[in-house]
mmCIF file of C-alpha atoms in Angstrom:
data_model
loop_
_atom_site.group_PDB
_atom_site.id
_atom_site.type_symbol
_atom_site.label_atom_id
_atom_site.label_comp_id
_atom_site.label_asym_id
_atom_site.label_seq_id
_atom_site.Cartn_x
_atom_site.Cartn_y
_atom_site.Cartn_z
ATOM 1 C CA UNK A 1 -1.048 14.087 -12.539
ATOM 2 C CA UNK A 2 -0.044 12.676 -16.127
ATOM 3 C CA UNK A 3 -0.592 10.010 -18.038
ATOM 4 C CA UNK A 4 3.390 8.485 -18.088
ATOM 5 C CA UNK A 5 3.090 5.109 -19.519
ATOM 6 C CA UNK A 6 0.510 2.628 -20.177
ATOM 7 C CA UNK A 7 0.273 -1.053 -20.881
ATOM 8 C CA UNK A 8 -2.694 -3.224 -21.607
ATOM 9 C CA UNK A 9 -2.597 -6.328 -20.404
ATOM 10 C CA UNK A 10 -5.517 -9.883 -20.049
ATOM 11 C CA UNK A 11 -4.207 -10.419 -16.261
ATOM 12 C CA UNK A 12 -2.136 -8.491 -13.508
ATOM 13 C CA UNK A 13 0.530 -9.777 -13.379
ATOM 14 C CA UNK A 14 4.723 -9.204 -13.233
ATOM 15 C CA UNK A 15 5.264 -10.372 -16.752
ATOM 16 C CA UNK A 16 3.108 -6.725 -17.590
ATOM 17 C CA UNK A 17 3.961 -4.590 -15.142
ATOM 18 C CA UNK A 18 7.419 -4.959 -16.399
ATOM 19 C CA UNK A 19 6.689 -4.398 -19.377
ATOM 20 C CA UNK A 20 4.913 -1.511 -17.984
ATOM 21 C CA UNK A 21 7.528 -0.081 -15.926
ATOM 22 C CA UNK A 22 10.589 -0.747 -18.726
ATOM 23 C CA UNK A 23 9.304 2.556 -20.730
ATOM 24 C CA UNK A 24 9.906 4.357 -17.780
ATOM 25 C CA UNK A 25 12.588 6.347 -16.102
ATOM 26 C CA UNK A 26 13.110 4.305 -12.762
ATOM 27 C CA UNK A 27 12.325 6.860 -9.975
ATOM 28 C CA UNK A 28 12.883 7.541 -6.480
ATOM 29 C CA UNK A 29 9.606 6.203 -4.684
ATOM 30 C CA UNK A 30 6.535 4.354 -5.976
ATOM 31 C CA UNK A 31 3.318 4.197 -4.156
ATOM 32 C CA UNK A 32 1.658 0.977 -5.334
ATOM 33 C CA UNK A 33 -2.105 -0.533 -3.931
ATOM 34 C CA UNK A 34 -0.421 -4.159 -3.982
ATOM 35 C CA UNK A 35 -1.266 -5.309 -7.172
ATOM 36 C CA UNK A 36 -0.441 -8.611 -8.163
ATOM 37 C CA UNK A 37 2.941 -9.188 -9.451
ATOM 38 C CA UNK A 38 4.157 -6.163 -8.917
ATOM 39 C CA UNK A 39 5.929 -6.379 -5.992
ATOM 40 C CA UNK A 40 8.205 -8.819 -7.616
ATOM 41 C CA UNK A 41 8.361 -6.603 -11.942
ATOM 42 C CA UNK A 42 9.822 -3.612 -9.149
ATOM 43 C CA UNK A 43 12.720 -4.916 -7.842
ATOM 44 C CA UNK A 44 13.758 -6.651 -11.086
ATOM 45 C CA UNK A 45 12.464 -3.558 -13.487
ATOM 46 C CA UNK A 46 13.009 -0.507 -10.861
ATOM 47 C CA UNK A 47 15.065 -2.126 -7.568
ATOM 48 C CA UNK A 48 16.616 1.628 -6.430
ATOM 49 C CA UNK A 49 13.761 2.866 -6.096
ATOM 50 C CA UNK A 50 11.695 2.333 -2.661
ATOM 51 C CA UNK A 51 8.649 1.438 -2.420
ATOM 52 C CA UNK A 52 4.770 2.574 -0.474
ATOM 53 C CA UNK A 53 2.079 0.846 -0.265
ATOM 54 C CA UNK A 54 -1.224 2.573 -0.383
ATOM 55 C CA UNK A 55 -2.262 3.660 2.978
ATOM 56 C CA UNK A 56 -5.889 4.303 1.485
ATOM 57 C CA UNK A 57 -5.686 0.515 0.611
ATOM 58 C CA UNK A 58 -3.990 -0.851 3.720
ATOM 59 C CA UNK A 59 -7.073 0.639 5.282
ATOM 60 C CA UNK A 60 -9.543 -0.839 3.112
ATOM 61 C CA UNK A 61 -7.944 -4.360 2.870
ATOM 62 C CA UNK A 62 -8.330 -4.233 6.762
ATOM 63 C CA UNK A 63 -11.831 -2.446 7.242
ATOM 64 C CA UNK A 64 -12.761 -6.357 4.708
ATOM 65 C CA UNK A 65 -12.208 -8.297 7.409
ATOM 66 C CA UNK A 66 -13.747 -5.881 10.282
ATOM 67 C CA UNK A 67 -16.445 -4.596 8.478
ATOM 68 C CA UNK A 68 -16.533 -0.614 9.641
ATOM 69 C CA UNK A 69 -19.418 -1.600 12.513
ATOM 70 C CA UNK A 70 -16.618 -4.335 13.801
ATOM 71 C CA UNK A 71 -18.963 -6.850 16.943
ATOM 72 C CA UNK A 72 -15.849 -8.054 19.403
ATOM 73 C CA UNK A 73 -13.890 -5.792 21.052
ATOM 74 C CA UNK A 74 -10.261 -6.516 18.674
ATOM 75 C CA UNK A 75 -12.080 -6.278 15.683
ATOM 76 C CA UNK A 76 -12.779 -2.187 16.905
ATOM 77 C CA UNK A 77 -9.684 -1.757 18.281
ATOM 78 C CA UNK A 78 -8.041 -3.005 15.036
ATOM 79 C CA UNK A 79 -10.555 -0.530 12.774
ATOM 80 C CA UNK A 80 -9.306 2.402 14.698
ATOM 81 C CA UNK A 81 -5.724 1.922 14.425
ATOM 82 C CA UNK A 82 -6.828 1.450 10.809
ATOM 83 C CA UNK A 83 -8.223 4.643 10.527
ATOM 84 C CA UNK A 84 -5.348 6.671 12.346
ATOM 85 C CA UNK A 85 -3.416 5.452 9.840
ATOM 86 C CA UNK A 86 -4.813 8.677 8.160
ATOM 87 C CA UNK A 87 -3.074 10.840 10.174
ATOM 88 C CA UNK A 88 0.860 9.593 10.727
ATOM 89 C CA UNK A 89 3.236 12.753 10.154
ATOM 90 C CA UNK A 90 6.691 11.852 11.784
ATOM 91 C CA UNK A 91 8.568 9.246 12.377
ATOM 92 C CA UNK A 92 8.121 9.326 16.493
ATOM 93 C CA UNK A 93 3.767 8.757 15.585
ATOM 94 C CA UNK A 94 5.049 5.608 12.784
ATOM 95 C CA UNK A 95 7.190 4.216 16.031
ATOM 96 C CA UNK A 96 3.294 4.464 18.580
ATOM 97 C CA UNK A 97 1.441 3.222 16.197
ATOM 98 C CA UNK A 98 3.839 0.080 15.950
ATOM 99 C CA UNK A 99 3.823 0.257 19.451
ATOM 100 C CA UNK A 100 -0.172 0.534 19.753
ATOM 101 C CA UNK A 101 -0.058 -2.782 16.776
ATOM 102 C CA UNK A 102 2.328 -4.921 19.219
ATOM 103 C CA UNK A 103 0.360 -4.547 22.039
ATOM 104 C CA UNK A 104 -2.987 -5.368 20.688
ATOM 105 C CA UNK A 105 -1.837 -8.873 19.305
ATOM 106 C CA UNK A 106 -0.097 -9.417 22.899
ATOM 107 C CA UNK A 107 -4.020 -8.557 24.099
ATOM 108 C CA UNK A 108 -6.353 -10.663 22.022
ATOM 109 C CA UNK A 109 -3.488 -13.261 21.483
ATOM 110 C CA UNK A 110 -5.047 -15.964 23.727
ATOM 111 C CA UNK A 111 -8.549 -14.483 21.654
ATOM 112 C CA UNK A 112 -6.663 -15.115 18.360
ATOM 113 C CA UNK A 113 -6.319 -18.155 19.187
ATOM 114 C CA UNK A 114 -9.547 -19.871 19.762
ATOM 115 C CA UNK A 115 -10.978 -22.189 17.654
ATOM 116 C CA UNK A 116 -13.697 -23.578 16.399
ATOM 117 C CA UNK A 117 -14.604 -27.805 15.534
ATOM 118 C CA UNK A 118 -16.869 -28.983 12.749
ATOM 119 C CA UNK A 119 -19.257 -31.708 13.583
ATOM 120 C CA UNK A 120 -16.457 -34.304 12.152
ATOM 121 C CA UNK A 121 -14.236 -32.497 14.719
ATOM 122 C CA UNK A 122 -11.704 -30.483 12.382
ATOM 123 C CA UNK A 123 -10.669 -27.230 13.675
ATOM 124 C CA UNK A 124 -10.712 -24.130 12.385
ATOM 125 C CA UNK A 125 -9.868 -20.725 13.982
ATOM 126 C CA UNK A 126 -12.535 -19.169 15.221
ATOM 127 C CA UNK A 127 -11.585 -15.161 14.267
ATOM 128 C CA UNK A 128 -10.024 -16.274 10.931
ATOM 129 C CA UNK A 129 -10.828 -12.400 9.422
ATOM 130 C CA UNK A 130 -9.124 -10.811 12.097
ATOM 131 C CA UNK A 131 -6.252 -13.296 11.478
ATOM 132 C CA UNK A 132 -6.161 -12.705 8.301
ATOM 133 C CA UNK A 133 -6.402 -9.109 8.629
ATOM 134 C CA UNK A 134 -3.205 -8.944 11.284
ATOM 135 C CA UNK A 135 -0.969 -11.423 8.851
ATOM 136 C CA UNK A 136 -1.757 -8.202 6.379
ATOM 137 C CA UNK A 137 0.171 -5.567 8.327
ATOM 138 C CA UNK A 138 2.630 -7.796 10.072
ATOM 139 C CA UNK A 139 3.796 -8.937 6.017
ATOM 140 C CA UNK A 140 3.570 -4.846 5.275
ATOM 141 C CA UNK A 141 6.086 -4.125 8.360
ATOM 142 C CA UNK A 142 8.345 -7.210 8.079
ATOM 143 C CA UNK A 143 8.473 -5.628 3.911
ATOM 144 C CA UNK A 144 8.629 -2.339 5.187
ATOM 145 C CA UNK A 145 6.522 -0.882 2.293
ATOM 146 C CA UNK A 146 3.999 0.877 4.731
ATOM 147 C CA UNK A 147 5.184 4.061 6.034
ATOM 148 C CA UNK A 148 8.131 4.961 3.273
ATOM 149 C CA UNK A 149 6.506 8.510 2.810
ATOM 150 C CA UNK A 150 8.363 9.297 6.778
ATOM 151 C CA UNK A 151 11.859 8.254 5.214
ATOM 152 C CA UNK A 152 13.528 11.119 6.476
ATOM 153 C CA UNK A 153 16.272 10.496 3.467
ATOM 154 C CA UNK A 154 13.538 10.596 0.839
ATOM 155 C CA UNK A 155 11.901 13.616 2.492
ATOM 156 C CA UNK A 156 14.915 15.479 1.735
ATOM 157 C CA UNK A 157 14.668 15.150 -1.921
ATOM 158 C CA UNK A 158 11.130 14.610 -2.757
ATOM 159 C CA UNK A 159 9.446 17.778 -1.398
ATOM 160 C CA UNK A 160 5.579 16.454 -0.587
ATOM 161 C CA UNK A 161 5.812 11.931 -0.346
ATOM 162 C CA UNK A 162 2.257 10.733 -1.122
ATOM 163 C CA UNK A 163 1.087 8.194 1.012
ATOM 164 C CA UNK A 164 -1.067 7.057 -0.945
ATOM 165 C CA UNK A 165 -2.217 6.750 -4.657
ATOM 166 C CA UNK A 166 -5.664 8.492 -4.538
ATOM 167 C CA UNK A 167 -4.280 10.519 -7.141
ATOM 168 C CA UNK A 168 -4.379 8.502 -9.947
ATOM 169 C CA UNK A 169 -6.714 5.980 -9.162
ATOM 170 C CA UNK A 170 -9.622 10.363 -8.532
ATOM 171 C CA UNK A 171 -7.408 11.575 -11.256
ATOM 172 C CA UNK A 172 -6.670 9.610 -13.584
ATOM 173 C CA UNK A 173 -8.413 5.916 -13.659
ATOM 174 C CA UNK A 174 -11.905 6.878 -11.943
ATOM 175 C CA UNK A 175 -11.793 9.347 -15.598
ATOM 176 C CA UNK A 176 -10.966 6.287 -17.223
ATOM 177 C CA UNK A 177 -13.402 3.956 -15.803
ATOM 178 C CA UNK A 178 -16.343 6.655 -16.510
ATOM 179 C CA UNK A 179 -15.436 6.921 -19.958
ATOM 180 C CA UNK A 180 -15.970 3.015 -19.803
ATOM 181 C CA UNK A 181 -18.896 2.922 -18.697
ATOM 182 C CA UNK A 182 -20.760 5.720 -20.337
ATOM 183 C CA UNK A 183 -19.436 3.744 -23.303
ATOM 184 C CA UNK A 184 -20.692 0.448 -22.352
ATOM 185 C CA UNK A 185 -22.231 -0.804 -25.483
ATOM 186 C CA UNK A 186 -19.087 -1.394 -27.009
ATOM 187 C CA UNK A 187 -17.906 -4.321 -28.879
ATOM 188 C CA UNK A 188 -14.687 -5.671 -26.563
ATOM 189 C CA UNK A 189 -12.647 -4.527 -29.364
ATOM 190 C CA UNK A 190 -14.209 -1.578 -29.749
ATOM 191 C CA UNK A 191 -13.633 -0.162 -25.567
ATOM 192 C CA UNK A 192 -10.320 -1.176 -25.997
ATOM 193 C CA UNK A 193 -9.619 1.487 -29.233
ATOM 194 C CA UNK A 194 -11.152 3.780 -26.578
ATOM 195 C CA UNK A 195 -9.145 3.314 -23.954
ATOM 196 C CA UNK A 196 -5.885 3.853 -26.431
ATOM 197 C CA UNK A 197 -7.038 6.898 -27.311
ATOM 198 C CA UNK A 198 -7.650 8.473 -23.670
ATOM 199 C CA UNK A 199 -4.918 7.518 -22.241
ATOM 200 C CA UNK A 200 -2.798 8.630 -26.260
ATOM 201 C CA UNK A 201 -4.868 12.087 -25.419
ATOM 202 C CA UNK A 202 -3.941 12.504 -21.406
ATOM 203 C CA UNK A 203 -0.796 10.791 -22.303
ATOM 204 C CA UNK A 204 2.622 13.301 -20.588
ATOM 205 C CA UNK A 205 5.124 13.879 -24.013
#
Protein backbone atom coordinates (compact mmCIF):
# COMPACT_ATOMS: atom_id res chain seq x y z
CA UNK A 1 0.00 0.00 0.00
CA UNK A 2 2.96 2.31 0.64
CA UNK A 3 6.52 2.91 -0.50
CA UNK A 4 8.77 1.66 2.31
CA UNK A 5 12.05 2.61 0.66
CA UNK A 6 13.48 3.32 -2.77
CA UNK A 7 16.90 3.37 -4.36
CA UNK A 8 18.09 5.02 -7.57
CA UNK A 9 20.41 2.97 -9.77
CA UNK A 10 21.51 2.87 -13.38
CA UNK A 11 21.17 -0.92 -13.64
CA UNK A 12 19.22 -3.59 -11.77
CA UNK A 13 21.76 -5.86 -10.07
CA UNK A 14 22.36 -7.54 -6.70
CA UNK A 15 24.33 -4.59 -5.31
CA UNK A 16 21.46 -2.20 -6.02
CA UNK A 17 18.94 -4.58 -4.48
CA UNK A 18 21.12 -5.00 -1.36
CA UNK A 19 21.36 -1.22 -1.01
CA UNK A 20 17.57 -0.96 -1.07
CA UNK A 21 16.78 -4.00 1.09
CA UNK A 22 19.33 -3.14 3.79
CA UNK A 23 17.19 -0.11 4.68
CA UNK A 24 14.10 -2.23 5.38
CA UNK A 25 13.49 -4.64 8.27
CA UNK A 26 13.49 -8.27 7.16
CA UNK A 27 9.93 -9.40 6.33
CA UNK A 28 8.41 -12.85 6.77
CA UNK A 29 8.01 -13.17 3.03
CA UNK A 30 8.76 -11.23 -0.14
CA UNK A 31 7.19 -11.41 -3.62
CA UNK A 32 9.38 -10.55 -6.59
CA UNK A 33 9.16 -10.53 -10.38
CA UNK A 34 12.49 -12.28 -10.84
CA UNK A 35 14.49 -9.11 -11.44
CA UNK A 36 18.20 -9.45 -12.13
CA UNK A 37 20.27 -10.00 -8.98
CA UNK A 38 17.30 -10.06 -6.61
CA UNK A 39 17.64 -13.68 -5.43
CA UNK A 40 21.35 -13.20 -4.65
CA UNK A 41 20.65 -10.04 -2.65
CA UNK A 42 17.78 -11.73 -0.82
CA UNK A 43 20.00 -14.54 0.47
CA UNK A 44 22.56 -12.10 1.81
CA UNK A 45 20.30 -9.34 3.14
CA UNK A 46 17.13 -11.14 4.24
CA UNK A 47 18.34 -14.76 4.71
CA UNK A 48 15.27 -15.83 6.72
CA UNK A 49 12.60 -14.31 4.49
CA UNK A 50 10.64 -16.73 2.33
CA UNK A 51 10.49 -15.95 -1.38
CA UNK A 52 7.50 -16.07 -3.71
CA UNK A 53 8.00 -15.54 -7.43
CA UNK A 54 5.12 -13.51 -8.82
CA UNK A 55 2.69 -15.97 -10.47
CA UNK A 56 1.59 -13.33 -12.97
CA UNK A 57 5.20 -12.93 -14.16
CA UNK A 58 5.62 -16.72 -14.33
CA UNK A 59 2.53 -16.91 -16.55
CA UNK A 60 3.81 -14.08 -18.76
CA UNK A 61 7.17 -15.79 -19.11
CA UNK A 62 5.49 -18.98 -20.35
CA UNK A 63 3.17 -16.99 -22.66
CA UNK A 64 6.19 -15.22 -24.14
CA UNK A 65 7.49 -18.62 -25.30
CA UNK A 66 4.19 -20.28 -26.27
CA UNK A 67 2.28 -17.13 -27.39
CA UNK A 68 -1.42 -16.82 -26.50
CA UNK A 69 -2.30 -18.90 -29.59
CA UNK A 70 0.14 -21.84 -29.63
CA UNK A 71 0.47 -23.73 -32.90
CA UNK A 72 1.29 -27.11 -31.35
CA UNK A 73 -0.58 -29.39 -28.96
CA UNK A 74 2.37 -29.25 -26.56
CA UNK A 75 2.32 -25.47 -26.59
CA UNK A 76 -1.44 -25.34 -26.09
CA UNK A 77 -1.33 -27.68 -23.09
CA UNK A 78 1.57 -25.80 -21.48
CA UNK A 79 -0.23 -22.49 -21.97
CA UNK A 80 -3.35 -23.92 -20.26
CA UNK A 81 -1.17 -25.18 -17.41
CA UNK A 82 0.30 -21.69 -16.99
CA UNK A 83 -3.17 -20.09 -16.91
CA UNK A 84 -4.29 -22.59 -14.26
CA UNK A 85 -1.62 -21.24 -11.91
CA UNK A 86 -3.99 -18.38 -11.07
CA UNK A 87 -6.59 -20.76 -9.60
CA UNK A 88 -4.53 -22.81 -7.12
CA UNK A 89 -5.77 -22.18 -3.58
CA UNK A 90 -4.50 -25.17 -1.56
CA UNK A 91 -1.54 -27.52 -1.20
CA UNK A 92 -3.51 -30.41 -2.75
CA UNK A 93 -4.25 -28.34 -5.85
CA UNK A 94 -0.59 -27.45 -6.14
CA UNK A 95 0.41 -31.11 -6.02
CA UNK A 96 -2.07 -31.93 -8.79
CA UNK A 97 -0.69 -29.08 -10.90
CA UNK A 98 2.90 -30.29 -10.46
CA UNK A 99 1.80 -33.82 -11.41
CA UNK A 100 0.15 -32.46 -14.57
CA UNK A 101 3.34 -30.61 -15.46
CA UNK A 102 5.44 -33.75 -15.00
CA UNK A 103 2.98 -35.69 -17.17
CA UNK A 104 3.28 -32.99 -19.82
CA UNK A 105 7.07 -33.43 -19.87
CA UNK A 106 6.72 -37.22 -20.21
CA UNK A 107 4.03 -36.97 -22.87
CA UNK A 108 6.00 -34.61 -25.10
CA UNK A 109 9.54 -35.75 -24.30
CA UNK A 110 10.10 -37.21 -27.78
CA UNK A 111 8.51 -34.17 -29.44
CA UNK A 112 10.67 -31.75 -27.45
CA UNK A 113 13.79 -33.77 -28.29
CA UNK A 114 13.41 -33.14 -32.03
CA UNK A 115 16.34 -31.42 -33.73
CA UNK A 116 16.56 -29.13 -36.73
CA UNK A 117 19.70 -29.11 -38.92
CA UNK A 118 21.01 -26.20 -40.95
CA UNK A 119 22.87 -26.38 -44.28
CA UNK A 120 26.17 -26.90 -42.46
CA UNK A 121 24.84 -29.86 -40.49
CA UNK A 122 24.65 -27.97 -37.21
CA UNK A 123 21.71 -28.93 -35.02
CA UNK A 124 19.46 -27.02 -32.64
CA UNK A 125 16.27 -27.98 -30.77
CA UNK A 126 13.26 -27.66 -33.08
CA UNK A 127 11.01 -26.54 -30.24
CA UNK A 128 13.55 -24.40 -28.41
CA UNK A 129 10.99 -21.91 -27.09
CA UNK A 130 8.93 -24.65 -25.41
CA UNK A 131 12.10 -26.08 -23.87
CA UNK A 132 12.93 -22.65 -22.44
CA UNK A 133 9.46 -22.42 -20.89
CA UNK A 134 9.85 -25.91 -19.42
CA UNK A 135 13.27 -25.10 -17.96
CA UNK A 136 12.00 -21.86 -16.45
CA UNK A 137 9.25 -23.72 -14.57
CA UNK A 138 11.65 -26.53 -13.57
CA UNK A 139 14.02 -23.93 -12.11
CA UNK A 140 11.28 -22.32 -10.01
CA UNK A 141 10.04 -25.69 -8.75
CA UNK A 142 13.59 -26.68 -7.80
CA UNK A 143 14.10 -23.36 -5.98
CA UNK A 144 10.78 -23.79 -4.19
CA UNK A 145 9.69 -20.22 -4.94
CA UNK A 146 6.58 -20.79 -7.05
CA UNK A 147 4.12 -21.86 -4.36
CA UNK A 148 5.38 -20.15 -1.21
CA UNK A 149 2.00 -18.46 -0.81
CA UNK A 150 0.49 -21.91 -0.10
CA UNK A 151 2.95 -22.68 2.72
CA UNK A 152 0.78 -23.84 5.63
CA UNK A 153 3.14 -22.59 8.35
CA UNK A 154 3.32 -19.17 6.73
CA UNK A 155 -0.45 -19.03 6.33
CA UNK A 156 -0.84 -19.46 10.08
CA UNK A 157 1.24 -16.30 10.59
CA UNK A 158 -0.06 -14.16 7.72
CA UNK A 159 -3.75 -13.68 6.99
CA UNK A 160 -3.64 -13.05 3.24
CA UNK A 161 -0.48 -14.10 1.42
CA UNK A 162 -0.09 -12.57 -2.04
CA UNK A 163 0.94 -14.74 -4.98
CA UNK A 164 1.72 -11.75 -7.21
CA UNK A 165 3.30 -8.33 -6.86
CA UNK A 166 0.48 -6.76 -8.89
CA UNK A 167 -0.44 -4.56 -5.93
CA UNK A 168 2.81 -2.62 -6.14
CA UNK A 169 2.98 -2.84 -9.95
CA UNK A 170 -0.54 -1.46 -10.36
CA UNK A 171 -0.79 0.71 -7.27
CA UNK A 172 2.69 2.25 -7.15
CA UNK A 173 4.86 1.56 -10.19
CA UNK A 174 2.19 2.24 -12.82
CA UNK A 175 1.41 5.63 -11.26
CA UNK A 176 5.11 6.48 -11.14
CA UNK A 177 5.51 5.52 -14.83
CA UNK A 178 2.41 7.54 -15.71
CA UNK A 179 3.89 10.59 -13.98
CA UNK A 180 7.13 10.22 -15.95
CA UNK A 181 5.21 9.77 -19.23
CA UNK A 182 3.22 12.93 -18.52
CA UNK A 183 6.47 14.85 -18.01
CA UNK A 184 8.53 13.04 -20.63
CA UNK A 185 9.91 16.38 -21.90
CA UNK A 186 11.98 16.79 -18.74
CA UNK A 187 15.73 16.29 -18.80
CA UNK A 188 17.12 13.11 -17.22
CA UNK A 189 18.18 15.06 -14.13
CA UNK A 190 14.73 16.60 -13.69
CA UNK A 191 13.05 13.21 -14.28
CA UNK A 192 15.18 11.78 -11.46
CA UNK A 193 14.16 14.66 -9.20
CA UNK A 194 10.49 14.12 -10.13
CA UNK A 195 10.79 10.42 -9.22
CA UNK A 196 12.54 11.40 -5.98
CA UNK A 197 9.71 13.70 -4.92
CA UNK A 198 6.99 11.28 -6.00
CA UNK A 199 8.54 8.49 -3.91
CA UNK A 200 9.11 10.87 -1.00
CA UNK A 201 5.45 11.95 -1.00
CA UNK A 202 4.26 8.31 -1.08
CA UNK A 203 6.70 6.84 1.46
CA UNK A 204 5.23 5.41 4.67
CA UNK A 205 6.78 7.22 7.64
